[in-house]
PDB file of N, CA and C in Angstrom:
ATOM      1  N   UNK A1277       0.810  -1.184   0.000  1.00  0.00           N
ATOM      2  CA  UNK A1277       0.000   0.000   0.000  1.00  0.00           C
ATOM      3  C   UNK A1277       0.859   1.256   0.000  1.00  0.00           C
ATOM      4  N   UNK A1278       1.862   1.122   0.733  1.00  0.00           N
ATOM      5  CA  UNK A1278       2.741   2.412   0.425  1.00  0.00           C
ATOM      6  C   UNK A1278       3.931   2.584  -0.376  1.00  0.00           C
ATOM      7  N   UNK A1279       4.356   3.514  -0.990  1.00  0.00           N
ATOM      8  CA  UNK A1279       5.411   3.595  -1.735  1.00  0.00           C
ATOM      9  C   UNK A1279       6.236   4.854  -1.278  1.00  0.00           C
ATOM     10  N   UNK A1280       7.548   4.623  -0.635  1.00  0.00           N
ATOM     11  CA  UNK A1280       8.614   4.794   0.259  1.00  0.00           C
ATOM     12  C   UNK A1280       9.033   6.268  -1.014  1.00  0.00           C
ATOM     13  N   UNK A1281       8.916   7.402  -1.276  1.00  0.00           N
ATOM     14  CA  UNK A1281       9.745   8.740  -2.115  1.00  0.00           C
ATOM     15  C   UNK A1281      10.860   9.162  -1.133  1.00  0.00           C
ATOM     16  N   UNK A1282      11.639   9.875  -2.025  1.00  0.00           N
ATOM     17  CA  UNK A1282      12.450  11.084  -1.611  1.00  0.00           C
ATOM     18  C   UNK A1282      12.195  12.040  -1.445  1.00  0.00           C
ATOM     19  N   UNK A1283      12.527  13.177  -1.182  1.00  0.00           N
ATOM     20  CA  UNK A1283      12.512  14.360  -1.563  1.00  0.00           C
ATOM     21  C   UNK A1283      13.318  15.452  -0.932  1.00  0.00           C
ATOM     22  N   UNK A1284      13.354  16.409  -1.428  1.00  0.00           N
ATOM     23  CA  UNK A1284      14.370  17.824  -0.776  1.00  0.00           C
ATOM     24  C   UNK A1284      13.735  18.932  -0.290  1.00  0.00           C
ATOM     25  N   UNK A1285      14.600  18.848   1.149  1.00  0.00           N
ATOM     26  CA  UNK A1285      14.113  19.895   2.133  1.00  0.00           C
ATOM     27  C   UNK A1285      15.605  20.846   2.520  1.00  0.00           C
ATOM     28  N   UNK A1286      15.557  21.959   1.949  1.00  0.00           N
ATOM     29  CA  UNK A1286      16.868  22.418   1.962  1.00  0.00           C
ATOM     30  C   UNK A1286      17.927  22.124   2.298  1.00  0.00           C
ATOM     31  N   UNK A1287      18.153  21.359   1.063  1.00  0.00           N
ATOM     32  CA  UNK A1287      19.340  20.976   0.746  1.00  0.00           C
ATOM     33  C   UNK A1287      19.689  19.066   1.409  1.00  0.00           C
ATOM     34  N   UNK A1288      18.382  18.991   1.452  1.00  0.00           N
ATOM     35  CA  UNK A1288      18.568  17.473   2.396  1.00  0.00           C
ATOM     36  C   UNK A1288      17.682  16.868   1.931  1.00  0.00           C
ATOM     37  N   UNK A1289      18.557  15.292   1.820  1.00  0.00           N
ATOM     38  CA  UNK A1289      17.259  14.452   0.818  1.00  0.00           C
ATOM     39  C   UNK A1289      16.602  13.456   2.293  1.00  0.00           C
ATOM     40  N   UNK A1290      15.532  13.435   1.704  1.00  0.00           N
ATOM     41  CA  UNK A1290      14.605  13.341   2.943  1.00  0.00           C
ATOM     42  C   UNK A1290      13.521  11.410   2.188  1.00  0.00           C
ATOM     43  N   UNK A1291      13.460  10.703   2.782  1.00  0.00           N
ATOM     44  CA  UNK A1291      12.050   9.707   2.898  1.00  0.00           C
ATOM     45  C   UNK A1291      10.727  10.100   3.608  1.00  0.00           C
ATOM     46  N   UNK A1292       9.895   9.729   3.009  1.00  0.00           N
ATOM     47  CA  UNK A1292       8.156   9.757   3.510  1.00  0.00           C
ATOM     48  C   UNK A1292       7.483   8.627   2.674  1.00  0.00           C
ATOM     49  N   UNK A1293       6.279   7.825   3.587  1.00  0.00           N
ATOM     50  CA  UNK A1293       5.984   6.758   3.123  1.00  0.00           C
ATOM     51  C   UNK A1293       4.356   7.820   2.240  1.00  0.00           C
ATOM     52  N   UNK A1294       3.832   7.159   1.342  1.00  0.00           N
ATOM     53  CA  UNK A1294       2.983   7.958   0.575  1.00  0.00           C
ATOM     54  C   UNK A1294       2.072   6.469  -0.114  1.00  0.00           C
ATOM     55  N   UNK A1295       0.559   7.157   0.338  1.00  0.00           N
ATOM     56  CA  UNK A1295      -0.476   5.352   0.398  1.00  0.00           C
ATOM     57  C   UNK A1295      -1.419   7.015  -0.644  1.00  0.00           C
ATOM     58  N   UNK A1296      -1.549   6.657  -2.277  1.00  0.00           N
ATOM     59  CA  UNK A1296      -2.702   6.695  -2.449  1.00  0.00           C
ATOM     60  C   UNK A1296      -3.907   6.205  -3.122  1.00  0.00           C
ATOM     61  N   UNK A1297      -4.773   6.527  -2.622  1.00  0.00           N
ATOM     62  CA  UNK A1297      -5.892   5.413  -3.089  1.00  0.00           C
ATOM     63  C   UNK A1297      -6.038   5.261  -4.336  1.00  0.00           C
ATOM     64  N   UNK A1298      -6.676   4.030  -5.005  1.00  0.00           N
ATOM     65  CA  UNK A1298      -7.187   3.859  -6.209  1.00  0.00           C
ATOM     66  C   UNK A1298      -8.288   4.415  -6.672  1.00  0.00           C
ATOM     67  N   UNK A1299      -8.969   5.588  -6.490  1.00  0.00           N
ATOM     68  CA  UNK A1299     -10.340   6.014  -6.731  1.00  0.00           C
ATOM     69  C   UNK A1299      -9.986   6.867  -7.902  1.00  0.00           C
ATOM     70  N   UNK A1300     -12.073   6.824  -8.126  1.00  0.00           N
ATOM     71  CA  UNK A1300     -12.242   8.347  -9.027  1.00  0.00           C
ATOM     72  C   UNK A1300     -12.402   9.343  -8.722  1.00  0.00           C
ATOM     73  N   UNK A1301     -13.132   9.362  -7.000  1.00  0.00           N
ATOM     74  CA  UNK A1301     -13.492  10.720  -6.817  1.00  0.00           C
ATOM     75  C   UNK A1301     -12.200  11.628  -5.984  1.00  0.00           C
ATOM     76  N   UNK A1302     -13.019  12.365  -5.464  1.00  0.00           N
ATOM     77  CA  UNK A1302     -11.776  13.843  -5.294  1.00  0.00           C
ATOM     78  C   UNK A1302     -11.094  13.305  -4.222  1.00  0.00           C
ATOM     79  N   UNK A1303     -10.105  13.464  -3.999  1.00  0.00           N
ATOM     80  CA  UNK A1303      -9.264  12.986  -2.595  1.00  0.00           C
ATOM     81  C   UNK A1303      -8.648  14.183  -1.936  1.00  0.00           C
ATOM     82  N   UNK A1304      -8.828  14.620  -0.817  1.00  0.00           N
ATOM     83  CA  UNK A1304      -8.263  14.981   0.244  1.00  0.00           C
ATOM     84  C   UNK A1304      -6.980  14.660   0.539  1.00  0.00           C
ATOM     85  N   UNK A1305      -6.146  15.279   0.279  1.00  0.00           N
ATOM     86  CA  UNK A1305      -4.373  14.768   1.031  1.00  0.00           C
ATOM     87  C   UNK A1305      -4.704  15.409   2.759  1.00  0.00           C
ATOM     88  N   UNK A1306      -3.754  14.066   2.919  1.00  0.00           N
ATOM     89  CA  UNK A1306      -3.657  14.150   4.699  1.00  0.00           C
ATOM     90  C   UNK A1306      -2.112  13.858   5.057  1.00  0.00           C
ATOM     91  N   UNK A1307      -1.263  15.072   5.736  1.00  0.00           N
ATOM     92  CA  UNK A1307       0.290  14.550   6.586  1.00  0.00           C
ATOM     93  C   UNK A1307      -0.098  14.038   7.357  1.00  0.00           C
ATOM     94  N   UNK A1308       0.604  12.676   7.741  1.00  0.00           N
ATOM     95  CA  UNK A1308       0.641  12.347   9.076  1.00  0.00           C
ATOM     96  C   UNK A1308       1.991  12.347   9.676  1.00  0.00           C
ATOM     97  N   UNK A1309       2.091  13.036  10.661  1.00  0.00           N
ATOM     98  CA  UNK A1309       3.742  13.721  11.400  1.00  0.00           C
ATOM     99  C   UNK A1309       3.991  13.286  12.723  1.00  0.00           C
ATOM    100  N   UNK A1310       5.048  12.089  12.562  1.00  0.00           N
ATOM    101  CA  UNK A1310       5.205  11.420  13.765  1.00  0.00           C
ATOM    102  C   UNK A1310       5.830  12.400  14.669  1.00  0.00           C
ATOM    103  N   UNK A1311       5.531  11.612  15.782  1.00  0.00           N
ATOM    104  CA  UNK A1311       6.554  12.156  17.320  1.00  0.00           C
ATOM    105  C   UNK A1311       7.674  11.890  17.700  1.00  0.00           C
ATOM    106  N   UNK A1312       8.379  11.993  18.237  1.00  0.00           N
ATOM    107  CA  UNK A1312       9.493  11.826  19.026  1.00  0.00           C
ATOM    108  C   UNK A1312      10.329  10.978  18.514  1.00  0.00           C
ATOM    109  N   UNK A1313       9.396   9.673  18.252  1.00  0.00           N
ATOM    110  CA  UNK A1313      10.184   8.346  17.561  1.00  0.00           C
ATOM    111  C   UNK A1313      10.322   7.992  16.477  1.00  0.00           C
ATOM    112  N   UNK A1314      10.210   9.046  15.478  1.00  0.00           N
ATOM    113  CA  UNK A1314       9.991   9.067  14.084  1.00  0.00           C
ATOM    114  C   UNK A1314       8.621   8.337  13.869  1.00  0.00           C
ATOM    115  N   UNK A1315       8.674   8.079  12.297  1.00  0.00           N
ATOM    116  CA  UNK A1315       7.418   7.086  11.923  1.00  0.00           C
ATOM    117  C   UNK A1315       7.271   5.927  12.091  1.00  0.00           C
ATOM    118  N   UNK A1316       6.414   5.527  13.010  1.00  0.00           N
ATOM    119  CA  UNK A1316       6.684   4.190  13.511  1.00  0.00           C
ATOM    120  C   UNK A1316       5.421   3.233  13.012  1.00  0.00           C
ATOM    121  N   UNK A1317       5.181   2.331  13.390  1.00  0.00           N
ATOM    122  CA  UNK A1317       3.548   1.439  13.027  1.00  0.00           C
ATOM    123  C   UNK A1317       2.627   2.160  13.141  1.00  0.00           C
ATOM    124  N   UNK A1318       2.652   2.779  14.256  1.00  0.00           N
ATOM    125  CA  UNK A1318       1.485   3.849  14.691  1.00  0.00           C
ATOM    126  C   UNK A1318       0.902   4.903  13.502  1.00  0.00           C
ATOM    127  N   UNK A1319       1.816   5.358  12.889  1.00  0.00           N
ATOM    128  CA  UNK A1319       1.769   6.847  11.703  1.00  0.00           C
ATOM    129  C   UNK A1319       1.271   5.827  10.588  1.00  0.00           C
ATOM    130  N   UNK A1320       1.585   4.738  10.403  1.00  0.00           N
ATOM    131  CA  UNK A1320       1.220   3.895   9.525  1.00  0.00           C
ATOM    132  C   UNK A1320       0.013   3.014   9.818  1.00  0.00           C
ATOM    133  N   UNK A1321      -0.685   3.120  10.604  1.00  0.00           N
ATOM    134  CA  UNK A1321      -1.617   2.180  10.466  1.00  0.00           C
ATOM    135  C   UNK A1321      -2.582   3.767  10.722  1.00  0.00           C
ATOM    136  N   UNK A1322      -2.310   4.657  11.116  1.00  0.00           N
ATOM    137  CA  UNK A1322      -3.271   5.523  10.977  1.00  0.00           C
ATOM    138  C   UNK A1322      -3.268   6.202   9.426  1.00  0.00           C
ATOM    139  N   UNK A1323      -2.165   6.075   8.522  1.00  0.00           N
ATOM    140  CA  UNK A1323      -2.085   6.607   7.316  1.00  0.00           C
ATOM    141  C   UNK A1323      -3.242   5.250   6.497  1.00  0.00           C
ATOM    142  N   UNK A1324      -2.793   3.982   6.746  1.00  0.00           N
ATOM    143  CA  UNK A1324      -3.744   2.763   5.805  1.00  0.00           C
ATOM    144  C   UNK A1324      -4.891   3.022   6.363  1.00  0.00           C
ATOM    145  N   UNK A1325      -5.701   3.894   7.326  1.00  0.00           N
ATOM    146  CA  UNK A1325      -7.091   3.724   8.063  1.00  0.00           C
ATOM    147  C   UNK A1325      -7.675   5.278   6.701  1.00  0.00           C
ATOM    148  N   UNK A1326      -6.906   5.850   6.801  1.00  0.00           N
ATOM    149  CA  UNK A1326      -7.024   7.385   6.065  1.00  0.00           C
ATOM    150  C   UNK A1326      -7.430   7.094   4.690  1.00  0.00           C
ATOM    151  N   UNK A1327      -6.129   6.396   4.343  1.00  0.00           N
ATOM    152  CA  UNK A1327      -6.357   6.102   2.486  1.00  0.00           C
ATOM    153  C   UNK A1327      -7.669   4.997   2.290  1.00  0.00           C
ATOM    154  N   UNK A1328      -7.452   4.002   3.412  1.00  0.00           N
ATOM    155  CA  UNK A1328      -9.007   3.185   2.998  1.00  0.00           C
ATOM    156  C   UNK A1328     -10.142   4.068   2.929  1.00  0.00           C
ATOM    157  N   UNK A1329     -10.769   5.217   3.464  1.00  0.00           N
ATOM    158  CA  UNK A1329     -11.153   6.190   3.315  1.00  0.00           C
ATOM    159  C   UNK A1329     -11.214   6.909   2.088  1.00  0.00           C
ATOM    160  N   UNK A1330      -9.951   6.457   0.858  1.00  0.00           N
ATOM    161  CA  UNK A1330     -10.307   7.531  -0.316  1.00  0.00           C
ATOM    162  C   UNK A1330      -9.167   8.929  -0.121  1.00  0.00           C
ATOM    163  N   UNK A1331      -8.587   8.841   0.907  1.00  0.00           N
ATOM    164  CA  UNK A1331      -7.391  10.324   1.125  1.00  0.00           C
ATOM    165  C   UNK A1331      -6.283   9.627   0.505  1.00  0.00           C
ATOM    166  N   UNK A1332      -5.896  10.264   0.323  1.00  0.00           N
ATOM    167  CA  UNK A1332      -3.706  10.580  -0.226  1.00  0.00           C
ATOM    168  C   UNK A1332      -3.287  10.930   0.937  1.00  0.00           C
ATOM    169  N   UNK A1333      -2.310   9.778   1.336  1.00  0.00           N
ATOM    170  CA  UNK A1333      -1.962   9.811   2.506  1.00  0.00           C
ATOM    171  C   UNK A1333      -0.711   9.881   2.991  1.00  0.00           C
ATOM    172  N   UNK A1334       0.560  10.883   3.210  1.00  0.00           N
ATOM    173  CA  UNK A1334       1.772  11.222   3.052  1.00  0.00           C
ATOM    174  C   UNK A1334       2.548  11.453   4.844  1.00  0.00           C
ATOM    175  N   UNK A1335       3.618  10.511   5.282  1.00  0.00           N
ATOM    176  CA  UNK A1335       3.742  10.549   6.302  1.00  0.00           C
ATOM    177  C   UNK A1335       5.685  10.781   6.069  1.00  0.00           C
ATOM    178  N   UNK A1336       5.881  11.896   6.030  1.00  0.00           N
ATOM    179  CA  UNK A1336       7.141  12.368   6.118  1.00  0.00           C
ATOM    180  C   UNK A1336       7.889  12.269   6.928  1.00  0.00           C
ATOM    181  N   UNK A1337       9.640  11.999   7.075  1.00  0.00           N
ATOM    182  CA  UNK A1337      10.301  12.025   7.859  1.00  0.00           C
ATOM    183  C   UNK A1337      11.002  13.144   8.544  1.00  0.00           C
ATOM    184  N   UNK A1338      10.623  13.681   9.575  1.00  0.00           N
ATOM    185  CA  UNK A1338      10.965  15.042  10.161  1.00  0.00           C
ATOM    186  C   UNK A1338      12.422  15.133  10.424  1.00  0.00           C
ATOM    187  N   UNK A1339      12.720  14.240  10.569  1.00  0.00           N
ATOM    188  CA  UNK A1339      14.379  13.890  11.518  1.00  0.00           C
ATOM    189  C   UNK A1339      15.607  13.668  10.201  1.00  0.00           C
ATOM    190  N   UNK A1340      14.623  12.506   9.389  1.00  0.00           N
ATOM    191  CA  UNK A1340      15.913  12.127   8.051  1.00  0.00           C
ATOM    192  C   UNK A1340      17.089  10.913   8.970  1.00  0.00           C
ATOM    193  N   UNK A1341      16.904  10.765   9.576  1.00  0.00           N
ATOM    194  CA  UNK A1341      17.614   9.907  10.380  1.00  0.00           C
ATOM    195  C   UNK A1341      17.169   9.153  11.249  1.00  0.00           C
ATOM    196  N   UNK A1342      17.836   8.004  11.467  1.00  0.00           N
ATOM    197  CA  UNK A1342      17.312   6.789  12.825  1.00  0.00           C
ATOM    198  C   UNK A1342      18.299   7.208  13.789  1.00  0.00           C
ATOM    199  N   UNK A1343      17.532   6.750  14.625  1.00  0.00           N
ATOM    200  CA  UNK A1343      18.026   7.448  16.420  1.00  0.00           C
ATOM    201  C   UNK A1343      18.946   6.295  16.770  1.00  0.00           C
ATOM    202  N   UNK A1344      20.216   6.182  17.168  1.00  0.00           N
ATOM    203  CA  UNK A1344      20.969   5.467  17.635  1.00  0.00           C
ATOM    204  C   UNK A1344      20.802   4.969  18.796  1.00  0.00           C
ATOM    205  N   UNK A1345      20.481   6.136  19.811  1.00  0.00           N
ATOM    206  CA  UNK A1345      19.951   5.655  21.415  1.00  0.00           C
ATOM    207  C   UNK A1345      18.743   6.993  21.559  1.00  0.00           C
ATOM    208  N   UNK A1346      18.569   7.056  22.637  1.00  0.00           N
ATOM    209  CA  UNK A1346      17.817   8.089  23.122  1.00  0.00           C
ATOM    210  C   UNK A1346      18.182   9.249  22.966  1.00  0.00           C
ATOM    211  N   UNK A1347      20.133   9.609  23.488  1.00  0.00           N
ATOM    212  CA  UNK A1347      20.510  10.850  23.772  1.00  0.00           C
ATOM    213  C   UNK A1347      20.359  11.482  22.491  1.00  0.00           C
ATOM    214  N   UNK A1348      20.731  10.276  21.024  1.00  0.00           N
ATOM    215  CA  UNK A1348      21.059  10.994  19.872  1.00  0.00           C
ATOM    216  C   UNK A1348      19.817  11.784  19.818  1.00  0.00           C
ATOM    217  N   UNK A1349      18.556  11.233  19.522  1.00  0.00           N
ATOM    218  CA  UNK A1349      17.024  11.387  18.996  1.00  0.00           C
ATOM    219  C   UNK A1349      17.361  12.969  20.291  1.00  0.00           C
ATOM    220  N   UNK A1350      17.174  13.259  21.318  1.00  0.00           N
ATOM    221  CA  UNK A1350      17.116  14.029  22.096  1.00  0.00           C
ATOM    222  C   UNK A1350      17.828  15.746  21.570  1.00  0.00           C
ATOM    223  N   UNK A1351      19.327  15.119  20.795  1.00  0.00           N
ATOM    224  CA  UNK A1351      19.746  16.218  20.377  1.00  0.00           C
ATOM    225  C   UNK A1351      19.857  16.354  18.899  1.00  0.00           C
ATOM    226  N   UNK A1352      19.132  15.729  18.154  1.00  0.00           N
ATOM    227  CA  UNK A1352      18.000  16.043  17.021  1.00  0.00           C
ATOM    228  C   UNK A1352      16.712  16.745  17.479  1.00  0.00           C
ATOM    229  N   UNK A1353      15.772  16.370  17.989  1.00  0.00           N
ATOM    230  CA  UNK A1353      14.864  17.171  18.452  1.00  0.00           C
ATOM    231  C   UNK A1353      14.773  18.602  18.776  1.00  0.00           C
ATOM    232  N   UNK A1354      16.240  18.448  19.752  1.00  0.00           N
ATOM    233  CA  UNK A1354      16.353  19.990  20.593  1.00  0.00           C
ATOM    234  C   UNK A1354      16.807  20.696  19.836  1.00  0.00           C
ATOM    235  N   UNK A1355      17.941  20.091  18.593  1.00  0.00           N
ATOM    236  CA  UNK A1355      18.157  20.912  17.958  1.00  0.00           C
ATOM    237  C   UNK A1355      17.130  21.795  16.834  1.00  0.00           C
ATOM    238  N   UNK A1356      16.140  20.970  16.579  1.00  0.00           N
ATOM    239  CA  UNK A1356      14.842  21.518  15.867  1.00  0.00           C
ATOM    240  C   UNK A1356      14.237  22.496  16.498  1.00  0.00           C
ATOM    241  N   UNK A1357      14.155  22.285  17.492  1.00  0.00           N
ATOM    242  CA  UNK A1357      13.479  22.829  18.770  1.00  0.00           C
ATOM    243  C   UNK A1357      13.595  24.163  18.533  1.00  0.00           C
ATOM    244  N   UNK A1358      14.953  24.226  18.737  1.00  0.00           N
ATOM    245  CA  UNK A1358      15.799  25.604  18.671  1.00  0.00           C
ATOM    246  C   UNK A1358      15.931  26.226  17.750  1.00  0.00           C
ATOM    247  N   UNK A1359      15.615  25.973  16.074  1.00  0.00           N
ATOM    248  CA  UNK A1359      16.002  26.163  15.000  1.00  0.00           C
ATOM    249  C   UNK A1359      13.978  26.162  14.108  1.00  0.00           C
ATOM    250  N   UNK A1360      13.375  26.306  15.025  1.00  0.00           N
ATOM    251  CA  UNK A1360      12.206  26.129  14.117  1.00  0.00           C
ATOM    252  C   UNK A1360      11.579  26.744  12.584  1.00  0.00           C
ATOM    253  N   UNK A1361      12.740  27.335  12.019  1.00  0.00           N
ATOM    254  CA  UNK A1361      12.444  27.968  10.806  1.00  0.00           C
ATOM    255  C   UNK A1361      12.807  26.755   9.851  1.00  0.00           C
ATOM    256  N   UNK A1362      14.110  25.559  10.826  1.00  0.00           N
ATOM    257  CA  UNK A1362      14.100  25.060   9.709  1.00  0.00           C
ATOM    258  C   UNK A1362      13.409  23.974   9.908  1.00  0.00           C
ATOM    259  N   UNK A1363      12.775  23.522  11.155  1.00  0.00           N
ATOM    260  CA  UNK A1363      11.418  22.797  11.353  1.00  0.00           C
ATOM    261  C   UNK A1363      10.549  22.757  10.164  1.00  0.00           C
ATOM    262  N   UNK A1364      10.148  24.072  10.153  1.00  0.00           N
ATOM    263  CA  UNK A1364       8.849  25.061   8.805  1.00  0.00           C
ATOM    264  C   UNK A1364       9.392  24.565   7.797  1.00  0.00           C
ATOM    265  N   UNK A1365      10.671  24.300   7.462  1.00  0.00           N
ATOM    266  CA  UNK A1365      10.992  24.054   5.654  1.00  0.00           C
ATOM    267  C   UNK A1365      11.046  22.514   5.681  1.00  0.00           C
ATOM    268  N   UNK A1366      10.887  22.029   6.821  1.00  0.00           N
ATOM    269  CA  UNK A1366      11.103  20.477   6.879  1.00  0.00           C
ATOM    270  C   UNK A1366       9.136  20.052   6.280  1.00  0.00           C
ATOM    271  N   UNK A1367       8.998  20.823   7.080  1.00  0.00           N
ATOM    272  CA  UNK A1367       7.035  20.875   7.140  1.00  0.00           C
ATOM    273  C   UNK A1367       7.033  21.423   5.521  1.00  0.00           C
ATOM    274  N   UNK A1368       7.299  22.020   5.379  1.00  0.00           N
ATOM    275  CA  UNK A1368       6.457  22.489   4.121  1.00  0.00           C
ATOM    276  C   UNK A1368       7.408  22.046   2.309  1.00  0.00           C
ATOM    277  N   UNK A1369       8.415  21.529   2.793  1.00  0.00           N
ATOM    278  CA  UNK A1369       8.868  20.790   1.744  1.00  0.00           C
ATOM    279  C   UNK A1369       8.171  19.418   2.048  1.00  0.00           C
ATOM    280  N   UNK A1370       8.053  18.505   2.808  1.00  0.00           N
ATOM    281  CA  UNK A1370       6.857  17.666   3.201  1.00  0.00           C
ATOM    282  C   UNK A1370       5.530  17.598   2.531  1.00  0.00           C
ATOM    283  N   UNK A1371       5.253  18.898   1.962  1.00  0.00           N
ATOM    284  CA  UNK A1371       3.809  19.046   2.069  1.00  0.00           C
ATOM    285  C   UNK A1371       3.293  19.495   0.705  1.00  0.00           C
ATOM    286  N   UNK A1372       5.043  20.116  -0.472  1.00  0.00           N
ATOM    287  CA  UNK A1372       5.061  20.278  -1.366  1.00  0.00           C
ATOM    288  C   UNK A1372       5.400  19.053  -1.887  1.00  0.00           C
ATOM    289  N   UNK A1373       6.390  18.317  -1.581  1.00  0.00           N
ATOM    290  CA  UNK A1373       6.517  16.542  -1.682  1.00  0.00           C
ATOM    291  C   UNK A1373       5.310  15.637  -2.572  1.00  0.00           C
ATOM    292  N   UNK A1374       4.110  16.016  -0.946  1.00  0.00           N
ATOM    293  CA  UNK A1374       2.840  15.062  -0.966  1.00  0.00           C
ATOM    294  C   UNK A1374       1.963  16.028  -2.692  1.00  0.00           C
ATOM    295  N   UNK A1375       2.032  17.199  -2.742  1.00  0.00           N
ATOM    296  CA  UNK A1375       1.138  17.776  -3.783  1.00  0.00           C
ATOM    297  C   UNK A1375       1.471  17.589  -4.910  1.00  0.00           C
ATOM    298  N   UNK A1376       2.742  17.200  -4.947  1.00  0.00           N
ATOM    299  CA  UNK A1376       3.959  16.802  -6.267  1.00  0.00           C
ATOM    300  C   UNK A1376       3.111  15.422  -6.427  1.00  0.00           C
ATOM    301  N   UNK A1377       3.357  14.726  -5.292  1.00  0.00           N
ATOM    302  CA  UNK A1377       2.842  12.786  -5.639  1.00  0.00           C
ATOM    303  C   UNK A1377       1.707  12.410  -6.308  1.00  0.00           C
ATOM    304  N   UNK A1378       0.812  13.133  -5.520  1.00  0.00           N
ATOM    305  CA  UNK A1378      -0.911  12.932  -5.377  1.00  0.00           C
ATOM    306  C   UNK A1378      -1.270  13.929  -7.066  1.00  0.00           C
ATOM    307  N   UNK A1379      -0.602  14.315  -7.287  1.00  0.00           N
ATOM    308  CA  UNK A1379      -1.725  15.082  -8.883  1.00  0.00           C
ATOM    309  C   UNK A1379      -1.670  13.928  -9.547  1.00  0.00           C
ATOM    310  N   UNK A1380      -2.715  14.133 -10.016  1.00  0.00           N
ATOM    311  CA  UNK A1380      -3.408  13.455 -11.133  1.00  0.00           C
ATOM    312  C   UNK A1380      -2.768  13.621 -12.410  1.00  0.00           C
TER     313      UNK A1380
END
């Protein structure tokens, strides 16, 4: 159901898993934006509940990276934390990504 893209978020190539449906009628795109632990089963079984529904369903990777232990994931985060403009280009190259996938 999903098919794993790339894409670029200044200057960084980025994964997001992307489920969309087989229909005719109009579809709704939906992000789904994991927490803390990146995208885990959770972002994904709520993205396959969405697209069975008929949505385009795009669950981006905020981080671009797997967490080694805790501390790493901790100072990824904080560093976002601290830097939220480039949070916003992470989000919205994400979101230009999903509008790129989903046209018809």
């Amino acid at each position: 159901m999903f098919e794993q893209i790339e894409y670029e978020a200044a200057d960084w190539t980025v994964r997001g898993l992307l489920a969309i449906p087989g229909t005719d009628r109009s579809r709704v795109g939906v992000l789904v934006f994991h927490g803390d632990s990146g995208a885990t089963e959770h972002e994904q079984r709520v993205a396959r509940r969405l697209a069975a529904l008929g949505h385009a369903v795009f669950v981006p990777d905020l981080f671009g990276e797997a967490f080694t232990d805790r501390a790493h994931g901790m100072r990824v985060i904080g560093a976002l934390v601290r830097e939220p403009e480039r949070l916003r280009r992470r989000t919205a190259a994400a979101l230009d990504a999903a509008r790129a996938e989903a046209v018809e």
